CSV table of C-alpha atoms in Angstrom, one decimal:
chain,number,residue,atom,x,y,z
Y,175,MET,CA,0.0,0.0,0.0
Y,176,ASP,CA,1.4,3.4,-1.0
Y,177,VAL,CA,0.8,5.8,1.9
Y,178,ASN,CA,2.2,9.2,2.9
Y,179,ILE,CA,4.4,8.3,5.8
Y,180,ALA,CA,8.0,8.9,6.8
Y,181,PRO,CA,10.5,6.4,5.1
Y,182,SER,CA,11.6,5.1,8.5
Y,183,TRP,CA,8.0,3.9,9.2
Y,184,LYS,CA,7.5,2.6,5.7
Y,185,LYS,CA,10.4,0.3,6.0
Y,186,ARG,CA,9.2,-1.1,9.3
Y,187,LEU,CA,5.6,-1.4,8.5
Y,188,SER,CA,5.8,-2.8,4.9
Y,189,GLU,CA,5.3,-6.3,6.2
Y,190,GLU,CA,2.2,-5.2,8.1
Y,191,PHE,CA,0.8,-3.5,4.9
Y,192,ASP,CA,1.2,-6.8,3.0
Y,193,LYS,CA,-0.8,-9.0,5.5
Y,194,PRO,CA,-4.3,-10.2,4.5
Y,195,TYR,CA,-6.1,-8.3,7.3
Y,196,PHE,CA,-4.6,-5.0,6.1
Y,197,GLN,CA,-5.5,-5.8,2.5
Y,198,GLU,CA,-9.1,-6.3,3.7
Y,199,LEU,CA,-8.9,-3.1,5.8
Y,200,THR,CA,-7.7,-1.2,2.7
Y,201,ALA,CA,-10.6,-2.4,0.6
Y,202,PHE,CA,-13.1,-1.5,3.4
Y,203,VAL,CA,-11.6,2.0,3.8
Y,204,LYS,CA,-11.6,2.7,0.1
Y,205,ALA,CA,-15.2,1.7,-0.2
Y,206,GLU,CA,-16.2,3.9,2.7
Y,207,TYR,CA,-14.4,6.9,1.2
Y,208,SER,CA,-16.1,6.3,-2.1
Y,209,GLN,CA,-19.7,6.1,-0.6
Y,210,TYR,CA,-19.7,8.3,2.5
Y,211,THR,CA,-18.0,11.3,4.1
Y,212,VAL,CA,-15.1,9.9,6.1
Y,213,PHE,CA,-12.6,11.6,8.3
Y,214,PRO,CA,-9.8,12.6,8.2
Y,215,PRO,CA,-9.2,13.5,4.6
Y,216,GLY,CA,-7.5,10.5,2.8
Y,217,LYS,CA,-4.1,12.2,2.5
Y,218,GLU,CA,-4.0,12.7,6.3
Y,219,ILE,CA,-4.9,9.1,7.4
Y,220,PHE,CA,-1.2,8.4,8.2
Y,221,ARG,CA,-0.2,11.9,9.2
Y,222,ALA,CA,0.9,10.8,12.7
Y,223,PHE,CA,3.5,8.7,11.0
Y,224,ASP,CA,4.5,11.3,8.4
Y,225,LYS,CA,5.0,14.0,11.0
Y,226,CYS,CA,6.9,11.9,13.6
Y,227,ASP,CA,9.3,9.4,12.1
Y,228,PHE,CA,10.2,6.2,13.8
Y,229,ASP,CA,13.7,7.1,14.8
Y,230,GLY,CA,12.5,10.3,16.4
Y,231,VAL,CA,9.7,8.9,18.5
Y,232,LYS,CA,10.2,9.9,22.2
Y,233,VAL,CA,6.6,10.0,23.4
Y,234,VAL,CA,3.5,8.0,22.4
Y,235,ILE,CA,0.0,9.3,23.2
Y,236,ILE,CA,-2.8,6.8,22.4
Y,237,GLY,CA,-6.3,8.0,21.4
Y,238,GLN,CA,-9.2,6.0,20.2
Y,239,ASP,CA,-11.3,7.3,17.2
Y,240,PRO,CA,-10.7,10.3,15.0
Y,241,TYR,CA,-13.1,13.2,15.5
Y,242,HIS,CA,-16.3,12.6,13.5
Y,243,GLY,CA,-17.4,16.2,13.0
Y,244,ALA,CA,-16.8,18.2,9.8
Y,245,GLY,CA,-13.3,19.7,9.5
Y,246,GLN,CA,-12.0,18.4,12.9
Y,247,ALA,CA,-9.9,15.3,12.4
Y,248,ASN,CA,-6.4,15.9,11.0
Y,249,GLY,CA,-4.7,12.5,11.5
Y,250,LEU,CA,-3.2,13.3,14.9
Y,251,CYS,CA,-5.1,12.1,18.0
Y,252,PHE,CA,-6.7,14.9,20.2
Y,253,SER,CA,-5.7,17.4,17.5
Y,254,VAL,CA,-7.9,19.6,15.3
Y,255,ARG,CA,-6.9,21.7,12.3
Y,256,GLU,CA,-6.1,25.3,12.6
Y,257,GLY,CA,-9.2,27.6,13.1
Y,258,VAL,CA,-11.4,24.8,14.5
Y,259,ARG,CA,-12.8,25.2,18.0
Y,260,THR,CA,-10.7,23.2,20.5
Y,261,PRO,CA,-12.7,20.1,21.6
Y,262,PRO,CA,-13.5,19.5,25.3
Y,263,SER,CA,-10.8,16.8,25.9
Y,264,LEU,CA,-8.1,19.0,24.4
Y,265,VAL,CA,-9.3,21.9,26.4
Y,266,ASN,CA,-8.7,19.8,29.5
Y,267,ILE,CA,-5.3,18.7,28.3
Y,268,TYR,CA,-4.4,22.4,27.9
Y,269,LYS,CA,-5.7,23.1,31.3
Y,270,GLU,CA,-3.5,20.4,32.8
Y,271,ILE,CA,-0.5,21.7,30.9
Y,272,LYS,CA,-1.1,25.2,32.4
Y,273,ASN,CA,-1.5,23.8,35.9
Y,274,ASP,CA,1.5,21.4,35.4
Y,275,LEU,CA,4.0,23.7,33.6
Y,276,GLY,CA,2.5,27.2,33.9
Y,277,LYS,CA,2.2,27.6,30.2
Y,278,PRO,CA,-0.6,29.7,28.7
Y,279,ILE,CA,-3.5,27.9,27.0
Y,280,PRO,CA,-3.0,28.1,23.2
Y,281,SER,CA,-5.7,29.4,20.9
Y,282,SER,CA,-5.1,26.6,18.4
Y,283,GLY,CA,-5.9,22.9,18.7
Y,284,GLU,CA,-3.4,21.9,16.0
Y,285,LEU,CA,-0.8,19.6,17.7
Y,286,GLU,CA,1.6,19.2,14.8
Y,287,ARG,CA,4.2,21.1,16.9
Y,288,TRP,CA,4.2,18.1,19.3
Y,289,ALA,CA,4.5,15.6,16.5
Y,290,MET,CA,7.5,17.4,15.0
Y,291,GLN,CA,9.3,17.1,18.4
Y,292,GLY,CA,8.8,13.3,18.6
Y,293,VAL,CA,5.4,12.8,20.0
Y,294,LEU,CA,3.5,10.1,18.1
Y,295,LEU,CA,-0.2,11.1,18.4
Y,296,LEU,CA,-1.7,7.7,17.6
Y,297,ASN,CA,-5.4,6.9,17.4
Y,298,ALA,CA,-6.3,3.2,17.7
Y,299,THR,CA,-8.6,3.6,14.7
Y,300,LEU,CA,-7.3,5.9,11.9
Y,301,THR,CA,-10.6,6.6,10.1
Y,302,VAL,CA,-14.3,7.2,10.9
Y,303,ARG,CA,-17.5,7.8,9.1
Y,304,ALA,CA,-18.9,11.3,9.5
Y,305,SER,CA,-21.2,11.7,12.6
Y,306,SER,CA,-20.8,8.0,13.3
Y,307,PRO,CA,-18.4,7.4,16.2
Y,308,GLY,CA,-16.9,3.9,16.2
Y,309,SER,CA,-18.0,3.1,12.7
Y,310,HIS,CA,-14.6,1.9,11.6
Y,311,GLN,CA,-13.7,0.0,14.7
Y,312,LYS,CA,-13.0,-3.8,14.5
Y,313,LYS,CA,-12.2,-3.6,10.8
Y,314,GLY,CA,-8.4,-4.1,11.2
Y,315,TRP,CA,-7.2,-0.7,12.4
Y,316,GLU,CA,-6.7,-1.9,16.0
Y,317,ASP,CA,-4.6,-4.8,14.8
Y,318,PHE,CA,-2.4,-2.4,12.8
Y,319,THR,CA,-2.0,0.1,15.7
Y,320,ASP,CA,-1.3,-2.8,18.2
Y,321,ALA,CA,1.5,-3.8,15.8
Y,322,VAL,CA,2.8,-0.2,15.8
Y,323,ILE,CA,2.9,0.0,19.6
Y,324,LYS,CA,4.7,-3.4,19.8
Y,325,LYS,CA,7.2,-2.4,17.2
Y,326,ILE,CA,8.1,0.8,19.2
Y,327,SER,CA,8.3,-1.3,22.4
Y,328,ASP,CA,10.5,-4.0,20.9
Y,329,GLU,CA,12.8,-1.9,18.7
Y,330,LYS,CA,13.3,1.3,20.8
Y,331,GLU,CA,14.0,2.1,24.4
Y,332,ASN,CA,13.3,5.0,26.8
Y,333,VAL,CA,10.0,6.0,25.2
Y,334,VAL,CA,7.3,7.6,27.3
Y,335,PHE,CA,3.9,6.1,26.7
Y,336,ILE,CA,1.0,8.3,27.9
Y,337,LEU,CA,-2.1,6.2,28.4
Y,338,TRP,CA,-5.3,8.1,29.2
Y,339,GLY,CA,-8.3,6.0,30.1
Y,340,ALA,CA,-9.1,2.3,30.3
Y,341,TYR,CA,-9.0,1.8,26.5
Y,342,ALA,CA,-5.5,3.2,26.0
Y,343,GLN,CA,-4.3,1.3,29.1
Y,344,LYS,CA,-5.5,-2.0,27.7
Y,345,LYS,CA,-3.9,-1.2,24.4
Y,346,GLY,CA,-0.7,-0.5,26.2
Y,347,GLU,CA,-0.4,-4.0,27.8
Y,348,VAL,CA,2.1,-5.0,25.2
Y,349,ILE,CA,4.6,-2.3,26.3
Y,350,ASP,CA,7.8,-3.6,27.9
Y,351,ARG,CA,7.9,-1.6,31.1
Y,352,ASN,CA,11.5,-2.6,31.7
Y,353,LYS,CA,12.7,-0.5,28.7
Y,354,HIS,CA,10.1,2.2,28.6
Y,355,HIS,CA,8.2,4.6,30.9
Y,356,VAL,CA,4.4,4.4,31.2
Y,357,ILE,CA,2.2,7.2,32.5
Y,358,SER,CA,-1.4,6.2,33.1
Y,359,SER,CA,-4.4,8.2,34.4
Y,360,PRO,CA,-8.1,8.7,33.7
Y,361,HIS,CA,-9.1,10.2,30.3
Y,362,PRO,CA,-9.1,14.0,29.9
Y,363,SER,CA,-12.7,13.8,28.7
Y,364,PRO,CA,-15.1,16.1,30.7
Y,365,PHE,CA,-16.8,12.8,31.9
Y,366,SER,CA,-13.7,11.6,33.6
Y,367,ALA,CA,-11.1,14.4,33.9
Y,368,ASP,CA,-12.1,15.1,37.5
Y,369,ARG,CA,-11.4,11.5,38.5
Y,370,GLY,CA,-7.7,11.8,38.4
Y,371,PHE,CA,-6.6,13.3,35.1
Y,372,PHE,CA,-6.4,16.8,36.6
Y,373,GLY,CA,-3.3,16.9,38.8
Y,374,SER,CA,-1.7,13.9,37.2
Y,375,LYS,CA,1.1,16.0,35.8
Y,376,PRO,CA,1.9,13.8,32.8
Y,377,PHE,CA,3.8,16.6,31.0
Y,378,SER,CA,6.3,17.4,33.7
Y,379,LYS,CA,6.7,13.7,34.4
Y,380,THR,CA,7.4,13.0,30.7
Y,381,ASN,CA,10.1,15.7,30.6
Y,382,ALA,CA,11.7,14.6,33.8
Y,383,TYR,CA,12.0,11.1,32.5
Y,384,LEU,CA,13.4,12.3,29.1
Y,385,LYS,CA,15.9,14.6,30.9
Y,386,SER,CA,17.0,11.7,33.1
Y,387,LYS,CA,17.9,9.7,29.9
Y,388,GLY,CA,19.8,12.6,28.3
Y,389,LEU,CA,17.0,13.3,25.8
Y,390,THR,CA,15.6,16.6,24.8
Y,391,GLU,CA,12.4,17.6,26.6
Y,392,ILE,CA,9.1,18.3,24.8
Y,393,ASN,CA,8.1,21.9,24.5
Y,394,TRP,CA,4.4,21.3,25.3
């Protein structure tokens, strides 16, 4: 499959792209894009991999589904394109950054600046039908993103995995905790942020770990 991703990822994922499940997933996704409005735009499906190459990955944040509203999803989990209203979960993420690091809350919800510093913003499912959350779950994307997480765990070391909510924490069970640092808390969604996301300080904890390993900290 010819996709828009950094060469370092293409080399490592080419075997995955050739597996039968991924061929079936590709056929499903192509059919969905041809019949329905699907997000993100096709060229941005693999944007997380294109903006954060394998060799540069220092932090992995795991989301679930892309946003299903018009103009929101841009291929990076929790992120929205420039000019789009910041969604509630990201509002809470920004609040925690302010409380944790004292940084002002940005006006933009575009998180490309994180990706360019080595933060892989990975949704478990990379596509979704408009106004239909979960519509592309259990079609093969989860197998693919599980393989991505395992590859990072197996082939790299000293990566920080930020797991917000039960779904991400389950997905993170394959991570080798002897080689990597895992930060877990409730999800930043308005439904759960008050149950332990606020005050969890994942951003300062991430930077403290990176610094302890001689790695450049993330400018959140």
